[in-house]
CSV table of C-alpha atoms in Angstrom, one decimal:
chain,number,residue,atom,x,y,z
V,27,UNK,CA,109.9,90.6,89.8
V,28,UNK,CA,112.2,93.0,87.5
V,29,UNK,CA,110.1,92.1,84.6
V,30,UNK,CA,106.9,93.5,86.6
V,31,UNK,CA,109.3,96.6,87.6
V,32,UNK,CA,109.5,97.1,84.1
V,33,UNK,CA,106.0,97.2,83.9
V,34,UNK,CA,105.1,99.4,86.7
V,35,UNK,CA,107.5,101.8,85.5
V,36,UNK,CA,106.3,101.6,81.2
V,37,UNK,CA,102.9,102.3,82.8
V,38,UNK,CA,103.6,105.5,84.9
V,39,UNK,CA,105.7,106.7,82.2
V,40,UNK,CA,102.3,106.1,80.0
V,41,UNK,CA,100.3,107.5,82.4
V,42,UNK,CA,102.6,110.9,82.1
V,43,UNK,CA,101.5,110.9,78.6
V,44,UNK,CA,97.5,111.2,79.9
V,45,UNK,CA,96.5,114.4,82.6
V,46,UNK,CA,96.1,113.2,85.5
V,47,UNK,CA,92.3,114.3,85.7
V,48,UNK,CA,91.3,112.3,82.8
V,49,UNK,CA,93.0,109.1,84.4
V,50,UNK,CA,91.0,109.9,87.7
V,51,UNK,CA,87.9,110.4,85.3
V,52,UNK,CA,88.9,106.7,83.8
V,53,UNK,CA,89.5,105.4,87.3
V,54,UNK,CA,86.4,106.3,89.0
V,55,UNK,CA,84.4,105.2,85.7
V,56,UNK,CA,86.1,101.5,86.1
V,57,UNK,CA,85.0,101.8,89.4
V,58,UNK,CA,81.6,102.8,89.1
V,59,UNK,CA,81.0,100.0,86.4
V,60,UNK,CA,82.6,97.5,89.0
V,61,UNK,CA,80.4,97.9,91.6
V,62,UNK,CA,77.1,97.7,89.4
V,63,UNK,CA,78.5,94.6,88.3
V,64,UNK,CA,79.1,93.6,91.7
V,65,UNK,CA,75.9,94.1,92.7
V,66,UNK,CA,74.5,92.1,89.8
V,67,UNK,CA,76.7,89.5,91.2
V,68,UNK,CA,75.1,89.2,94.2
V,69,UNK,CA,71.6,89.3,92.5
V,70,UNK,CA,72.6,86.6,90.0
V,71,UNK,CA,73.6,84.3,93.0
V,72,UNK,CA,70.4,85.1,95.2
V,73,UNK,CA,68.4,84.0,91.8
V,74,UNK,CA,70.3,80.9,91.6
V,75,UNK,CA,69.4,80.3,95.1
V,76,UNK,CA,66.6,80.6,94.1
V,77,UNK,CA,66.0,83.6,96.5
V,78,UNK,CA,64.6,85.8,94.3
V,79,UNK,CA,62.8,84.9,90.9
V,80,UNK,CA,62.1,87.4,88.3
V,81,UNK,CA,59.3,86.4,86.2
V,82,UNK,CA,56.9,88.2,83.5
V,83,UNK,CA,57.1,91.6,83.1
V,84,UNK,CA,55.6,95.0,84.8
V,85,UNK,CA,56.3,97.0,82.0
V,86,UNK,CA,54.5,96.5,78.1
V,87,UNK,CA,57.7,97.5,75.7
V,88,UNK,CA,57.6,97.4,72.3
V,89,UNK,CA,61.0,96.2,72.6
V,90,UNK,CA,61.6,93.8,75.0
V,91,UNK,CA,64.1,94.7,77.7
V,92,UNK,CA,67.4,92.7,77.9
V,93,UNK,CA,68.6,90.8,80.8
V,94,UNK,CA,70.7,93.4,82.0
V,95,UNK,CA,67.5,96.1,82.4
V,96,UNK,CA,65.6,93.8,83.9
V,97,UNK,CA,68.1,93.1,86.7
V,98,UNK,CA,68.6,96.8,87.3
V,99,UNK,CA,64.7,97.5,87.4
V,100,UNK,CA,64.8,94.5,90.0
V,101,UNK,CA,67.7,96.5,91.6
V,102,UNK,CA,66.0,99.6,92.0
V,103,UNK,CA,62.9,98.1,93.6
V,104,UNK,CA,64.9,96.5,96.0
V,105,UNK,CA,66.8,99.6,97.0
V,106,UNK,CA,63.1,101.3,97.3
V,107,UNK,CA,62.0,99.0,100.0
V,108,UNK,CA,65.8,97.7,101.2
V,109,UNK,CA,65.3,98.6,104.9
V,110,UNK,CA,62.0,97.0,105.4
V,111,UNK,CA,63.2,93.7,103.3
V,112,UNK,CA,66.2,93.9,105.4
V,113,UNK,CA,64.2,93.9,108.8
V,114,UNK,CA,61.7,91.4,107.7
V,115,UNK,CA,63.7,88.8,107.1
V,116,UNK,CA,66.0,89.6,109.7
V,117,UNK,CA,63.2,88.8,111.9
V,118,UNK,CA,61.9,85.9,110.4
V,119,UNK,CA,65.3,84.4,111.2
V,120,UNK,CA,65.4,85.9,114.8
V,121,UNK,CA,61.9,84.1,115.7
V,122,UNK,CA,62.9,80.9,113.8
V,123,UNK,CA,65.9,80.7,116.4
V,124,UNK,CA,64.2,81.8,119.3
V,125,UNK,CA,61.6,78.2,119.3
V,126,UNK,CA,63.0,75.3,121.6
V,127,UNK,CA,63.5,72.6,119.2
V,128,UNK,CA,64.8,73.2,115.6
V,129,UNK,CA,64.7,71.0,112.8
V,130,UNK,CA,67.0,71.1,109.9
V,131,UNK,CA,64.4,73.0,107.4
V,132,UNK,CA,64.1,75.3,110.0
V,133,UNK,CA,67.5,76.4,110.4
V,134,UNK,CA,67.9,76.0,106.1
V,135,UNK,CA,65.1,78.6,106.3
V,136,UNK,CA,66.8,80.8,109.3
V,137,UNK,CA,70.1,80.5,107.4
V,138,UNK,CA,68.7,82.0,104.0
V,139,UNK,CA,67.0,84.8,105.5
V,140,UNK,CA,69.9,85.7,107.3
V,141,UNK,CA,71.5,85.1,104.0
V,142,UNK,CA,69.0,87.5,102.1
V,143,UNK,CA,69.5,90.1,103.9
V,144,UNK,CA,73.3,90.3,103.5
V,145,UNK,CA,72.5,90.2,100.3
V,146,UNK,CA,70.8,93.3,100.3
V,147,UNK,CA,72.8,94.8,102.3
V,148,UNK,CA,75.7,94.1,99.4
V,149,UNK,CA,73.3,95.2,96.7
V,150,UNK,CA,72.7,98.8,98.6
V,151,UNK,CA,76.4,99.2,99.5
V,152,UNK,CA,77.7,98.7,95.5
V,153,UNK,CA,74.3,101.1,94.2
V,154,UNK,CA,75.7,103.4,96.9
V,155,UNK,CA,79.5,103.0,95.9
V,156,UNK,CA,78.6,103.2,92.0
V,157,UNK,CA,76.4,106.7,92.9
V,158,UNK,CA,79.2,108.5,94.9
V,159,UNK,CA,81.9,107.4,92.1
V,160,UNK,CA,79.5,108.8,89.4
V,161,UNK,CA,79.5,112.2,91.5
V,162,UNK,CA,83.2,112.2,92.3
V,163,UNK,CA,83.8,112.4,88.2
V,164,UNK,CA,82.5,115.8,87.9
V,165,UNK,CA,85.0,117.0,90.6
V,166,UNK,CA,87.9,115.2,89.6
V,167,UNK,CA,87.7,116.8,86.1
V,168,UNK,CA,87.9,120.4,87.7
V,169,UNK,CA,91.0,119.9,88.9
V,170,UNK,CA,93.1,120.3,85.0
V,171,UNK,CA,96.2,121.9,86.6
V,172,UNK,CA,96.6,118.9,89.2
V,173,UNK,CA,100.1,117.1,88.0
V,174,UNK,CA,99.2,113.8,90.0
V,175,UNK,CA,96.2,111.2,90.1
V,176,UNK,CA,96.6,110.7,93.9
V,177,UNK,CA,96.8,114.4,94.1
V,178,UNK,CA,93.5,114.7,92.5
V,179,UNK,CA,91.7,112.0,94.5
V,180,UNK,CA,93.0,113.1,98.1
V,181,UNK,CA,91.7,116.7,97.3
V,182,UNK,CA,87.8,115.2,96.1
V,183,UNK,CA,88.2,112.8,98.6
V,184,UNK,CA,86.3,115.4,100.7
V,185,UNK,CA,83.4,113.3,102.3
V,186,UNK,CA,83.6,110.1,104.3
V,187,UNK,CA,81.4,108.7,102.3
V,188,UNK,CA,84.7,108.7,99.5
V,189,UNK,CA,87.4,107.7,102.0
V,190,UNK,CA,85.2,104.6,102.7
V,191,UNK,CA,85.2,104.4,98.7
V,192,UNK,CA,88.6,104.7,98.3
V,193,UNK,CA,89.6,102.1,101.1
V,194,UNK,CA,86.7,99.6,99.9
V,195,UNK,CA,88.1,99.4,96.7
V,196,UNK,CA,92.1,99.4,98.3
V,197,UNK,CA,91.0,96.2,100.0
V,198,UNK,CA,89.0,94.4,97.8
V,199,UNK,CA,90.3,90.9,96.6
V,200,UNK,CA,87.7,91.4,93.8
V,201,UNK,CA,89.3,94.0,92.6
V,202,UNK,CA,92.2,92.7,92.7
V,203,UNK,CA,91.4,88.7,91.6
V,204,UNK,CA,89.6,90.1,88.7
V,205,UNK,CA,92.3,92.6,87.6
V,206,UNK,CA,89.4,95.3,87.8
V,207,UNK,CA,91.9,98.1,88.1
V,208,UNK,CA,96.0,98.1,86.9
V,209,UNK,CA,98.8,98.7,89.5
V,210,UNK,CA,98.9,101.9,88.8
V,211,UNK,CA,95.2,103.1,89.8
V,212,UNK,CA,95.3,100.9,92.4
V,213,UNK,CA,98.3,103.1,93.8
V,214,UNK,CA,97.2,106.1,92.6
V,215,UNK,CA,94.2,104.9,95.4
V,216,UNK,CA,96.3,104.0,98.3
V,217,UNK,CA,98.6,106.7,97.5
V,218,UNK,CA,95.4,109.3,98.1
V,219,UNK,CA,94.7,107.4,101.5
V,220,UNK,CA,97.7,107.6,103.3
């Protein structure tokens, strides 16, 4: 526990050393990265569930797209028609569990659309997260004079859709499992919410 004292305490006095709108910038570019990656997370597991199979290609390139392109073109056409994927299979599973008698492949078949459609709902909420993080960079580097990270963020941290940003990332085990962000952003964060 002293030992990670130390630590905490080496890294805000390192932080001094670097304005505190160019650690915001850092911050909210770490974060914006994360959630893209999160939602290719989510897309990698629907594919291995075989939920969603990308095959062939729409698009003639000279050069042939890498993995990472094509997951993000298969992104974006899934955030163009979210809603209506969303609702489809939403009902699919509500009229699979209205019949009398269910067999197993029926409820399998309830289960993964139900399933699905979380999924998308992940995928839109990390596209979403990874937009407003991109915006908030502009703002954060107007604010040169600002002494303090969390100063910085609870001043940008002017829309709801940001709070919900700043709390999402607060509380995610993610985050934290993964060792996304250091102890220091991650109370530069909680610092800005409370």
């Amino acid at each position: 526990m002293f030992l990670f004292g130390i630590m905490l305490i080496s890294l805000e006095l390192f932080m001094n050393d670097i304005p505190a709108w160019m650690f915001c910038t850092e911050l909210l570019n770490k974060i914006k990265v994360e959630m893209v990656n999160e939602a290719l997370d989510v897309l990698d597991a629907e594919i291995e569930r075989k939920s969603i199979s990308i095959s062939g290609s729409t698009i003639e390139l000279p050069d042939k797209p890498n993995e990472t392109e094509t997951k993000l073109f298969v992104i974006g056409k899934i955030l163009e028609n979210a809603d209506d994927m969303q609702e489809r299979y939403m009902r699919q599973a509500r009229e699979i569990r209205l019949k009398d008698q269910l067999d197993s492949n029926q409820i399998i078949a309830a289960e993964r659309a139900e399933h699905f459609a979380l999924s998308i709902e992940m995928i839109k909420e990390r596209m979403k997260f990874s937009r407003i993080a991109e915006q908030w960079i502009n703002d954060v580097s107007m604010h040169v004079e600002e002494k303090t990270p969390n100063a910085i963020l609870k001043a940008t941290a002017n829309s709801k859709e940001r709070i919900d940003l700043l709390h999402f990332i607060s509380e995610s085990s993610i985050i934290r499992d993964e060792d996304v962000l250091t102890e220091v952003e991650i109370k530069a964060i909680t610092d800005a919410i409370n």
